[in-house]
XYZ file of C-alpha atoms in Angstrom:
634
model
C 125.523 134.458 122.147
C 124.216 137.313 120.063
C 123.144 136.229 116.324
C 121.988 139.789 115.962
C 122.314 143.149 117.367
C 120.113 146.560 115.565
C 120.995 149.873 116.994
C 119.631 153.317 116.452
C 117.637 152.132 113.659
C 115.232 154.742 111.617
C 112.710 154.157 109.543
C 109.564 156.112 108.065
C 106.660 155.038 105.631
C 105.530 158.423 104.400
C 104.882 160.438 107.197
C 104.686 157.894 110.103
C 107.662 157.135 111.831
C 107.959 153.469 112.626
C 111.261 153.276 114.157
C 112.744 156.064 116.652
C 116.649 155.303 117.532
C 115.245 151.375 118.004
C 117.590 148.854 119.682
C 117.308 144.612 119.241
C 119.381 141.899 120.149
C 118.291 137.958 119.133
C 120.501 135.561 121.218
C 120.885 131.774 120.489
C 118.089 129.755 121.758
C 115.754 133.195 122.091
C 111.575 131.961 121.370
C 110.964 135.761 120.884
C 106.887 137.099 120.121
C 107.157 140.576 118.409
C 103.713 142.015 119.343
C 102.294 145.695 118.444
C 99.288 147.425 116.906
C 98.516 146.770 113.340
C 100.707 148.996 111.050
C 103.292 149.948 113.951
C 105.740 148.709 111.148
C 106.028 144.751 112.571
C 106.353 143.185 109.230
C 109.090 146.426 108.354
C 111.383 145.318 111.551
C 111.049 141.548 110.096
C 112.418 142.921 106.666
C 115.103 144.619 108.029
C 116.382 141.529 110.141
C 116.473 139.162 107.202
C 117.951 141.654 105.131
C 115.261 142.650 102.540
C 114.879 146.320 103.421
C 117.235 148.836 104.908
C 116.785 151.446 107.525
C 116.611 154.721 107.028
C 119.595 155.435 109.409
C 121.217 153.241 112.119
C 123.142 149.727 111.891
C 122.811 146.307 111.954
C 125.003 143.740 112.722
C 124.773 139.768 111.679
C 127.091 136.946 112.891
C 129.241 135.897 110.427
C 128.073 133.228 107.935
C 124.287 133.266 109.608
C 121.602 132.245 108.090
C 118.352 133.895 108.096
C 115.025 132.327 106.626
C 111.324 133.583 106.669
C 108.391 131.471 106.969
C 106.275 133.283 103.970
C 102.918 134.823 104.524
C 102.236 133.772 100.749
C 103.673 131.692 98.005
C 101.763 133.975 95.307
C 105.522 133.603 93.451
C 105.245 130.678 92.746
C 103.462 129.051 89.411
C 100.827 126.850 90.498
C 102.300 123.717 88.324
C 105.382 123.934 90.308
C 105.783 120.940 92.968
C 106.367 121.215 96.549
C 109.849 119.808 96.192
C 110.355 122.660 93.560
C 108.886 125.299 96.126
C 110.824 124.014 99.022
C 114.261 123.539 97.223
C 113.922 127.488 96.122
C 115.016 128.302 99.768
C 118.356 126.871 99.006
C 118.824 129.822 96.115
C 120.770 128.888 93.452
C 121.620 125.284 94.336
C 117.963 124.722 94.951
C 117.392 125.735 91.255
C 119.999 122.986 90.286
C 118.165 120.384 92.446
C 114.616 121.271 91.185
C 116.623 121.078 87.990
C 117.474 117.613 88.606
C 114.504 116.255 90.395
C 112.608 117.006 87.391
C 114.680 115.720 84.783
C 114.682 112.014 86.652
C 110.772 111.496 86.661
C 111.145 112.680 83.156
C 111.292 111.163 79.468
C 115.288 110.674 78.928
C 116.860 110.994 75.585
C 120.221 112.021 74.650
C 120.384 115.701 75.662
C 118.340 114.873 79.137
C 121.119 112.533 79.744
C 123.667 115.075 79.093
C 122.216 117.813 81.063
C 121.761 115.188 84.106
C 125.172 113.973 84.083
C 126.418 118.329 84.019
C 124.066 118.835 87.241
C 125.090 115.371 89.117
C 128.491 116.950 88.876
C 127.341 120.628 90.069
C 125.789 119.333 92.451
C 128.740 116.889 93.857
C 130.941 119.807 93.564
C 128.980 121.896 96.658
C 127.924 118.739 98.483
C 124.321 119.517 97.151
C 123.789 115.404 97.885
C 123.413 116.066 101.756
C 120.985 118.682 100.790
C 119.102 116.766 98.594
C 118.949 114.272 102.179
C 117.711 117.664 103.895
C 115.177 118.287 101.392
C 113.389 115.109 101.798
C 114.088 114.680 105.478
C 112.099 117.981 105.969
C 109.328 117.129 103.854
C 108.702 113.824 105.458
C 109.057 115.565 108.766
C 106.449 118.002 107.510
C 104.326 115.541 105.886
C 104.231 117.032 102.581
C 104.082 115.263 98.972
C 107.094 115.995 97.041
C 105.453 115.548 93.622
C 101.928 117.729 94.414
C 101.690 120.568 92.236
C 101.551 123.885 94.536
C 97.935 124.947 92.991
C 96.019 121.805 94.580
C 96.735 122.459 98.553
C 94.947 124.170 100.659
C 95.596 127.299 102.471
C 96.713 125.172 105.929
C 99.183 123.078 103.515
C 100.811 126.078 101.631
C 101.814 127.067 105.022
C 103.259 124.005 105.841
C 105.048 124.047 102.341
C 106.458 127.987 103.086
C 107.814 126.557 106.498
C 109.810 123.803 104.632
C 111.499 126.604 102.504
C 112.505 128.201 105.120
C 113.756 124.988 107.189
C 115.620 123.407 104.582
C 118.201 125.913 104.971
C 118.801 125.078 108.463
C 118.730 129.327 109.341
C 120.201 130.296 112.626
C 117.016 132.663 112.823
C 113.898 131.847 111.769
C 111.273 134.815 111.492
C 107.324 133.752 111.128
C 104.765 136.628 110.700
C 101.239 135.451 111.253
C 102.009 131.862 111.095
C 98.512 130.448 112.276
C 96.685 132.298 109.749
C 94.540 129.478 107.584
C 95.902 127.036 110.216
C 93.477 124.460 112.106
C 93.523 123.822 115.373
C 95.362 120.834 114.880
C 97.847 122.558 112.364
C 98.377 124.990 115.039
C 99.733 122.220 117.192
C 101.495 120.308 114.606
C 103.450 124.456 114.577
C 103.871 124.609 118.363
C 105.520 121.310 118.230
C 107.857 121.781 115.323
C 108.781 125.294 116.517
C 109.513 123.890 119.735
C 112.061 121.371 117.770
C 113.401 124.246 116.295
C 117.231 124.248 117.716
C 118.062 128.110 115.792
C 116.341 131.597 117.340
C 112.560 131.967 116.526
C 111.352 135.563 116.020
C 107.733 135.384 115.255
C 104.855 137.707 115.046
C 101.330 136.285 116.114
C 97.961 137.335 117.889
C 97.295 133.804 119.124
C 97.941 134.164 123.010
C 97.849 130.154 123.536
C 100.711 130.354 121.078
C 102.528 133.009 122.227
C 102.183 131.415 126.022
C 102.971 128.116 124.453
C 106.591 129.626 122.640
C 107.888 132.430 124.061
C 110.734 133.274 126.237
C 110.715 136.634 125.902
C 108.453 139.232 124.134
C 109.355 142.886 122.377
C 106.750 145.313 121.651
C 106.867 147.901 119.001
C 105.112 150.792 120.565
C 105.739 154.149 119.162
C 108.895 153.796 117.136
C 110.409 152.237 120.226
C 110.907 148.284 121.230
C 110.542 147.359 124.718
C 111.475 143.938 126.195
C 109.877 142.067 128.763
C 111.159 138.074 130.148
C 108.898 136.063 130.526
C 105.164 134.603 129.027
C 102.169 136.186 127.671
C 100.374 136.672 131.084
C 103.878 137.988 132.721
C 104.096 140.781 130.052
C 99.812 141.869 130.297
C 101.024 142.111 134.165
C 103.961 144.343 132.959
C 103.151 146.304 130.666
C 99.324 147.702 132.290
C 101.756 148.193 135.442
C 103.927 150.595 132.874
C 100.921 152.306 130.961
C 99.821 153.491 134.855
C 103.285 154.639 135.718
C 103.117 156.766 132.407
C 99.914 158.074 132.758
C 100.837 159.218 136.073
C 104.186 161.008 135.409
C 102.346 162.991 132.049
C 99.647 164.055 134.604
C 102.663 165.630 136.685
C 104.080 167.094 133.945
C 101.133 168.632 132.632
C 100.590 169.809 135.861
C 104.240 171.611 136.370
C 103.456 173.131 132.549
C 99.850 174.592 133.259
C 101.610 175.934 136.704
C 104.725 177.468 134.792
C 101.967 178.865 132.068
C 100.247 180.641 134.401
C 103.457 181.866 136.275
C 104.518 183.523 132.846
C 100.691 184.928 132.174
C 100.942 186.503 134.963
C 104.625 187.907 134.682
C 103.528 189.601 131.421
C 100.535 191.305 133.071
C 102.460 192.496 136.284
C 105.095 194.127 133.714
C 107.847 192.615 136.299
C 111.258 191.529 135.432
C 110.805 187.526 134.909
C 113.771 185.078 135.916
C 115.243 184.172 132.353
C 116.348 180.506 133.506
C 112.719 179.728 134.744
C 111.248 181.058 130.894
C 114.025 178.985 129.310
C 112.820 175.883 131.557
C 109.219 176.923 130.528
C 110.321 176.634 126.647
C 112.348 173.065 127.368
C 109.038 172.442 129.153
C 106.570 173.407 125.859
C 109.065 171.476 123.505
C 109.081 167.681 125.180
C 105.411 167.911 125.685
C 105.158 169.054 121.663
C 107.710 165.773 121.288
C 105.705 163.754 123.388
C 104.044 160.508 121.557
C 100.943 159.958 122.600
C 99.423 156.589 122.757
C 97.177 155.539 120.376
C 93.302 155.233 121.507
C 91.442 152.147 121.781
C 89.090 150.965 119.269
C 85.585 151.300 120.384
C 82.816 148.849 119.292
C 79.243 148.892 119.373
C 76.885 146.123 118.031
C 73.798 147.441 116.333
C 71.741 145.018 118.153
C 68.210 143.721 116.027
C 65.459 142.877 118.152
C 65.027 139.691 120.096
C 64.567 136.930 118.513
C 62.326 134.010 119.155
C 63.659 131.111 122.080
C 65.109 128.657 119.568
C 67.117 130.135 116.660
C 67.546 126.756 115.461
C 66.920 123.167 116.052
C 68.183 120.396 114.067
C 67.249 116.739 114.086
C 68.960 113.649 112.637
C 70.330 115.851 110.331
C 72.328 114.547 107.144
C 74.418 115.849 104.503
C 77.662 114.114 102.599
C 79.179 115.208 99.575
C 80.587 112.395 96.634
C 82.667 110.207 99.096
C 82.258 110.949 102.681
C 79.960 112.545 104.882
C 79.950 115.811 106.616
C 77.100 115.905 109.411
C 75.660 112.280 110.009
C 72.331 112.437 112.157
C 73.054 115.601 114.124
C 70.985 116.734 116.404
C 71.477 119.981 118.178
C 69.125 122.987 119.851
C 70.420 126.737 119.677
C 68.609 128.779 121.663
C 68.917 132.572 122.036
C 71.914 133.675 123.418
C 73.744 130.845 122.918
C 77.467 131.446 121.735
C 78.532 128.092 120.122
C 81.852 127.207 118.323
C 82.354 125.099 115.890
C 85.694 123.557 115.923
C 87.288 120.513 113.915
C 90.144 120.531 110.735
C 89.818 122.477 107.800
C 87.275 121.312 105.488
C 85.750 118.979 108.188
C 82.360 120.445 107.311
C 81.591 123.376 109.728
C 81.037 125.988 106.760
C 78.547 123.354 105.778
C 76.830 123.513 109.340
C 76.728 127.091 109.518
C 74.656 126.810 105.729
C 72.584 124.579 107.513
C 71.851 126.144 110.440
C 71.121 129.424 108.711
C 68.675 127.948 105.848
C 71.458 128.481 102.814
C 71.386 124.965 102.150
C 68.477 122.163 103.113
C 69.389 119.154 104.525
C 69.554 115.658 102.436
C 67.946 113.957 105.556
C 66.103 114.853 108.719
C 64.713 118.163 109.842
C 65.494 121.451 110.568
C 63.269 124.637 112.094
C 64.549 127.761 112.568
C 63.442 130.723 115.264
C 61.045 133.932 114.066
C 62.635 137.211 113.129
C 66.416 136.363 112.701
C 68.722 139.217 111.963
C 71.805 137.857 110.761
C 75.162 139.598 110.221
C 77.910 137.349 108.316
C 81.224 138.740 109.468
C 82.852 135.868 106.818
C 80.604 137.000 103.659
C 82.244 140.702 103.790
C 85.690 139.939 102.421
C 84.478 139.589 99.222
C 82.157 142.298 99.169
C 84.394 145.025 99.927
C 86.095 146.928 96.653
C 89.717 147.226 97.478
C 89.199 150.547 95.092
C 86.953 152.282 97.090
C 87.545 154.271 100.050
C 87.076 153.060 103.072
C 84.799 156.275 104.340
C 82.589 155.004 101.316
C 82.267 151.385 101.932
C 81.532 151.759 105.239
C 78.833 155.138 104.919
C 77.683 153.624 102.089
C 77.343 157.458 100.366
C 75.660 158.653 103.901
C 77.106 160.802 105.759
C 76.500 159.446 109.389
C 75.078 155.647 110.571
C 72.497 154.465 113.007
C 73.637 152.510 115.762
C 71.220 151.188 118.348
C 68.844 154.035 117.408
C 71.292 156.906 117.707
C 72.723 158.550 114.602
C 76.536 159.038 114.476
C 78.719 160.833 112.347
C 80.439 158.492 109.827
C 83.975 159.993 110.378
C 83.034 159.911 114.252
C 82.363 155.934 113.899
C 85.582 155.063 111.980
C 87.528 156.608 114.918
C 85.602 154.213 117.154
C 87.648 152.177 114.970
C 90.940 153.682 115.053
C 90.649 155.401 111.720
C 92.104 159.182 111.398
C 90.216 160.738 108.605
C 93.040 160.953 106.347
C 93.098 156.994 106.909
C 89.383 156.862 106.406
C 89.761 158.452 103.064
C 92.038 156.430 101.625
C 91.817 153.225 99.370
C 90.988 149.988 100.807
C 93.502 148.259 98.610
C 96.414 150.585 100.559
C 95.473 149.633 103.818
C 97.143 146.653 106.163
C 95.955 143.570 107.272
C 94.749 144.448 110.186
C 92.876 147.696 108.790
C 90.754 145.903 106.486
C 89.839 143.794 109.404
C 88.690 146.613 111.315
C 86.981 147.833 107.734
C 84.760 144.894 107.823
C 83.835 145.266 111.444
C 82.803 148.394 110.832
C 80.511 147.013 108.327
C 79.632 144.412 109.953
C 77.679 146.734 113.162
C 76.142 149.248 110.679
C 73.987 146.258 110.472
C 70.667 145.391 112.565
C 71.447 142.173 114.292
C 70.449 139.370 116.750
C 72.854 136.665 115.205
C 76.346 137.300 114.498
C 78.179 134.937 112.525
C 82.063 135.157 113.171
C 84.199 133.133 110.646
C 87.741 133.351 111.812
C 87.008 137.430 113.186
C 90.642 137.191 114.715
C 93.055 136.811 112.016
C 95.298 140.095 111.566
C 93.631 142.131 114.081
C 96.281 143.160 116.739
C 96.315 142.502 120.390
C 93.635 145.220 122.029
C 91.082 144.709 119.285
C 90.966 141.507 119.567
C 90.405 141.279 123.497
C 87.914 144.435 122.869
C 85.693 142.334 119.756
C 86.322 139.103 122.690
C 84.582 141.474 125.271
C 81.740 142.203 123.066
C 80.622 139.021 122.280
C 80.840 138.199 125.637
C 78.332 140.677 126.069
C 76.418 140.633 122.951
C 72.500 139.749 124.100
C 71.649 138.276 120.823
C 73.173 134.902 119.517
C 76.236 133.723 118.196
C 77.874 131.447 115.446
C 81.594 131.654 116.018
C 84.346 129.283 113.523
C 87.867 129.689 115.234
C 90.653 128.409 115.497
C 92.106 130.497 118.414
C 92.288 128.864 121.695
C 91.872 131.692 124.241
C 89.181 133.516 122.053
C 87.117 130.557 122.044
C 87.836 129.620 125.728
C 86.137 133.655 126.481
C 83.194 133.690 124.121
C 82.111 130.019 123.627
C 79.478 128.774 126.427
C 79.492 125.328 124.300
C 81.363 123.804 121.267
C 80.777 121.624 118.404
C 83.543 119.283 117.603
C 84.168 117.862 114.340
C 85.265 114.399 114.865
C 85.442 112.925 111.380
C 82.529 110.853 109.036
C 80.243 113.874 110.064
C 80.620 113.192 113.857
C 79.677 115.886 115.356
C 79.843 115.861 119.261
C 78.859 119.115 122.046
C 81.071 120.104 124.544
C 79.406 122.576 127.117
C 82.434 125.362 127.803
C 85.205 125.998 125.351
C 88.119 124.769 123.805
C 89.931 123.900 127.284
C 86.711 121.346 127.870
C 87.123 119.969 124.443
C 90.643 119.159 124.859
C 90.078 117.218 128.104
C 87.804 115.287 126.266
C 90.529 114.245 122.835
C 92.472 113.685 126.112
C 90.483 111.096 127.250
C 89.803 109.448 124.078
C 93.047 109.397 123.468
C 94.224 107.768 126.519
C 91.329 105.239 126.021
C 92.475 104.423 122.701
C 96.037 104.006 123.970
C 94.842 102.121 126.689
C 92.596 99.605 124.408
C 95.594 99.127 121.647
C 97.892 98.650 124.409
C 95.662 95.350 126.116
C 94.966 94.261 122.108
C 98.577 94.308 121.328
C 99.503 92.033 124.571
C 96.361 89.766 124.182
C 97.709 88.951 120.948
C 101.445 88.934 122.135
C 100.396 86.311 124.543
C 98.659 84.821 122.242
C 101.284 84.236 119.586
C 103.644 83.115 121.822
C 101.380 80.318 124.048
C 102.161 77.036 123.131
C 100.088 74.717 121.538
C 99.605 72.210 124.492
C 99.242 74.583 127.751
C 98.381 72.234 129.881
C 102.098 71.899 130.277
C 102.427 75.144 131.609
C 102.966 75.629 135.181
C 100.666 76.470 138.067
C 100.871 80.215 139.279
C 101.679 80.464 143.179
C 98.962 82.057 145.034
C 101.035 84.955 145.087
C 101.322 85.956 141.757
C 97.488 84.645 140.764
C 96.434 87.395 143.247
C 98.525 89.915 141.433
C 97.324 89.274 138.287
C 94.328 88.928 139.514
C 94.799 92.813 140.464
C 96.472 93.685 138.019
C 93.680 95.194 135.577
C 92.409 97.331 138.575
C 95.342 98.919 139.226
C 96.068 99.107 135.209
C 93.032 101.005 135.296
C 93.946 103.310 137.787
C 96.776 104.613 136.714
C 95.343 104.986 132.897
C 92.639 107.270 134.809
C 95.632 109.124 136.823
C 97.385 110.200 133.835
C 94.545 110.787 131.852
C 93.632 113.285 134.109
C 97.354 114.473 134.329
C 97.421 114.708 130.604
C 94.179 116.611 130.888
C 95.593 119.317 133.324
C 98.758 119.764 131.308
C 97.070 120.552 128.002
C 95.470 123.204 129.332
C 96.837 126.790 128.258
C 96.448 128.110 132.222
C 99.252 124.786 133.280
C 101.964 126.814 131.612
C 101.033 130.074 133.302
C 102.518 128.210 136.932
C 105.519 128.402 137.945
C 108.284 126.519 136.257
C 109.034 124.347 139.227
C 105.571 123.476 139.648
C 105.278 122.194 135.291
C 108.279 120.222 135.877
C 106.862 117.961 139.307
C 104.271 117.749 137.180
C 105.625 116.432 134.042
C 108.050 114.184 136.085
C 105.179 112.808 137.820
C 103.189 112.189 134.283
C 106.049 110.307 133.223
C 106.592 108.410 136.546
C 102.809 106.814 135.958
C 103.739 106.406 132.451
C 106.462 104.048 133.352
C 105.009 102.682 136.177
C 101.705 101.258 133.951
C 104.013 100.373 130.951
C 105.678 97.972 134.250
C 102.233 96.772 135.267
C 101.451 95.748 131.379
C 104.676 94.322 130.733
C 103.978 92.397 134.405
C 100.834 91.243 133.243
C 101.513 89.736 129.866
C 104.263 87.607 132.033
C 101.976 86.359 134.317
C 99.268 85.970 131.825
C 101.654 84.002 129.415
C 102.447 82.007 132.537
C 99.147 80.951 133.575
C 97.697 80.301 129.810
C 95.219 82.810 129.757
């Protein structure tokens, strides 16, 4: 049922057009990815469905009496004593105000006039059944884990984004629209997302870059590609199949055409010369011709990027040994020992504020180590991808931060014009000229990349590289550190980019635990898989030793003798326990993996049916076990 249909919309930011007679429809139940290159006008189509910003021509229609809520990209409205409750209540408008109203006067002094002003709002707020959402309030901030009384200032950026998804739950929208919501998300943040999207009962419209997400969510993705939205069913890996299939189909039908108008050029070239009488229709034709290939939108180019590569470094970059450092209260790396050779790519991944911005210190020599010993390689050229933000002037041009006042750059030896290298980056040079502050997301992004391989380097240090850059730049920066000869440091918390570039991983596991996993993310799940399922497997036999234990009496040599029959199966019992904790360990394994989704749907729901077959059968087996254990008096 459609919650939303958009047709012939219009829409220009100065002289770009971003929407060209565009058409949308978001049906109940729709998990719908909104991809496109940065500044295609994304975040405009987002305004327009919730209502925030018009078109320029064209109409929209709403169900009647739907709601529509955004997930914010910021909460910079709000003042930093306010509490979450206060935050999260302001997505019910004006009876929100009346219920932060409310919450605040009753953890309050009360005197006379507090009383008096509590008893007006208790009867506000019975008059609109603001009780129930009062019950929503809370229900979604448990769900959420969030502290009703924290003051907004204190949380991190992982929590605020938690918080802005509670304001826009707690008004139970219809459609739900979330632009960039992984940004200053964990790993494990980025899960705790999938799985309360996925709970989500309303229409999702979300705009991300993180393909595990996207593959994880969607049901159907739209791009925005030239003022125009195109639709494809399916995942992530269905659409790249799609839509390359579509880019060859146009290339080849503009090679015809171009053909057709440098044939009908030269027919009317040579009309003019012959001084003949030319056949009027065929010059008309020639004209149609001249104006759709004027009208014609051209795709944009992809970025190109070079690394300025340093020269080689020594073997070892780095190598650590029982390596210590805590801060007041807990510990961050706990004798660590790890060697990082050259060309090593190695991720570090773990929550936020685990400690991995407090490796990467290490490793590099920007902070010494309370215990144990560290050596670093000979001639180490190190570019900081994460240091630039705060460098760059948002009131300088970008041609200027970049050229630094020259007016080409040296890459691997060769000199290149400055206004040459920004297009390598997608910049026109009216875009390269203009204030950094003015740009989007995604363009300072590319801004710092460009800084970042002006500079000589054999050690590049990527802290979260992939947030805001769209789709093609990120698989293009993925491809070059693939590639990159020299050594990398790489903090991410996207899947499938670490899964390309990482040949091993660092996992933060808590009390400065730090374990290696050779490969990338995918290996480091299967392992939380397996600890997991040990874990399980351990509190499940603890919890029935101590069942059994409980309930034995105190003189068993009353109990009864097993029959041979069952003291042979309990007797292989444990053994078979065992095996199927190992089966769906390794079941578990395999489904956590992004590449189990990309299957056929048949084939994810044998398996999932069979995962849940073991599970039953070994919660049998325990239950089994504890009888005949209870039984025997063990």
């Amino acid at each position: 049922m459609p919650l939303l249909r958009a047709t012939q919309l219009q829409h220009s930011i100065g002289q770009q057009t971003v929407l060209d007679n565009t058409e949308l429809q978001l049906d109940a139940g729709d998990r719908v990815c909104l991809l496109g290159r940065n500044g295609c006008g994304k975040s405009t189509l987002l305004r327009m469905v919730d209502g925030s910003l018009a078109p320029d021509a064209g109409d929209i229609w709403r169900q009647p009496g739907a709601v529509i809520a955004r997930m914010e990209q910021n909460l910079d409205f709000a003042d930093g004593n306010d509490t979450v409750f206060d935050v999260v209540a302001g997505g019910l408008a004006e009876l929100g105000d009346v219920l932060r109203r409310y919450q605040a006067l009753t953890h309050g002094d009360m005197n006379e006039a507090a009383l008096a002003e509590l008893e007006e709002l208790q009867r506000r707020i019975e008059t609109a059944d603001g009780w129930s959402f009062q019950q929503r309030i809370e229900s979604t901030l448990s769900r959420l884990q969030l502290n009703a009384e924290a003051p907004i200032g204190s949380l991190s950026g992982g929590w605020l984004r938690r918080v802005s998804l509670a304001r826009a739950l707690v008004s139970d929208p219809d459609i739900l629209l979330l632009d960039e919501p992984t940004n200053h998300l964990d790993v494990d943040g980025i899960l705790w997302l999938e799985q309360c999207v996925r709970g989500f009962s309303g229409c999702v419209l979300f705009v991300t870059h993180d393909r595990s997400l996207i593959e994880s969510l969607a049901n159907r993705i739209i791009e925005l590609d030239r003022g125009k939205l195109k639709n494809y069913v399916g995942n992530y890996t269905r659409y790249q199949e799609l839509r390359e299939h579509e880019l060859e189909v146009e290339a080849e039908q503009n090679a015809l055409f171009d053909k057709r108008l440098a044939q009908e050029e030269v027919w009317i070239r040579q009309g003019i010369k012959a001084r003949r009488t030319r056949n009027e229709g065929r010059v008309r034709a020639l004209q149609q011709l001249r104006r759709e290939r004027s009208e014609r939108k051209v795709q944009q180019g992809v970025a190109t990027l070079n690394v300025n590569e340093g020269a080689q470094t020594g073997k070892i970059v780095a190598e650590l040994k029982n390596v210590c450092y805590s801060v007041p209260g807990r510990d961050l790396v706990k004798n660590f020992n790890l060697l990082f050779s050259r060309g090593d790519k190695l991720a570090l991944i773990g929550p936020n504020g685990a400690g991995k911005t407090t490796l990467l210190r290490l490793i590099l020599g920007e902070l010494e180590a309370q215990s144990g010993e560290i050596k670093r390689g000979s001639n180490l050229q190190v570019a900081y991808f994460d240091q630039l933000r705060d460098q760059l002037d948002p009131n300088q041009r970008v041609v200027d931060i970049v050229g630094q006042g020259r007016e080409s750059v040296t890459i691997n030896g060769k000199d290149k014009h400055i206004m040459s290298y920004l297009g390598d980056f997608l910049f026109t040079p009216e875009r390269a000229r203009s204030h950094l502050g003015v740009l989007s997301g995604g363009e300072r992004a590319r801004v710092q990349l460009a800084c970042l391989f002006t500079q000589p380097a054999n050690v590049l240090v990527m802290d979260e590289p992939t947030n805001d850059l769209d789709m093609e730049t990120l698989e293009l920066l993925e491809s070059l550190l693939v590639d990159f000869t020299g050594s990398v440091l790489l903090v991410s918390h996207d899947r499938a980019f670490v899964d390309s570039v990482a040949s091993s991983c660092l996992l933060f596991e808590g009390n400065g635990h730090i374990s290696e996993h050779v490969g990338g993310y995918r290996e480091v799940a299967a392992y939380q898989a397996r600890v997991a399922a040990r874990e399980s497997a351990t509190s499940g036999q603890e919890a029935g030793k101590q069942s059994a234990a409980a309930s034995k009496p105190a003189d068993s040599k009353k109990r009864k003798k097993l029959s041979y029959k069952d003291q042979r199966e309990l007797e292989l019992l444990p053994e078979k326990i065992e095996g199927l904790e190992t089966a769906i360990a390794t079941l578990s394994e395999e489904s956590s993996s992004a590449e189990f989704y990309k299957q056929g749907g048949d084939v994810v729901a044998q398996t999932m049916e069979k995962l849940a077959a073991l599970q039953s059968e070994l919660d049998g087996c325990m239950e089994r076990w504890l009888e005949l254990s209870e039984e025997a008096g063990d």
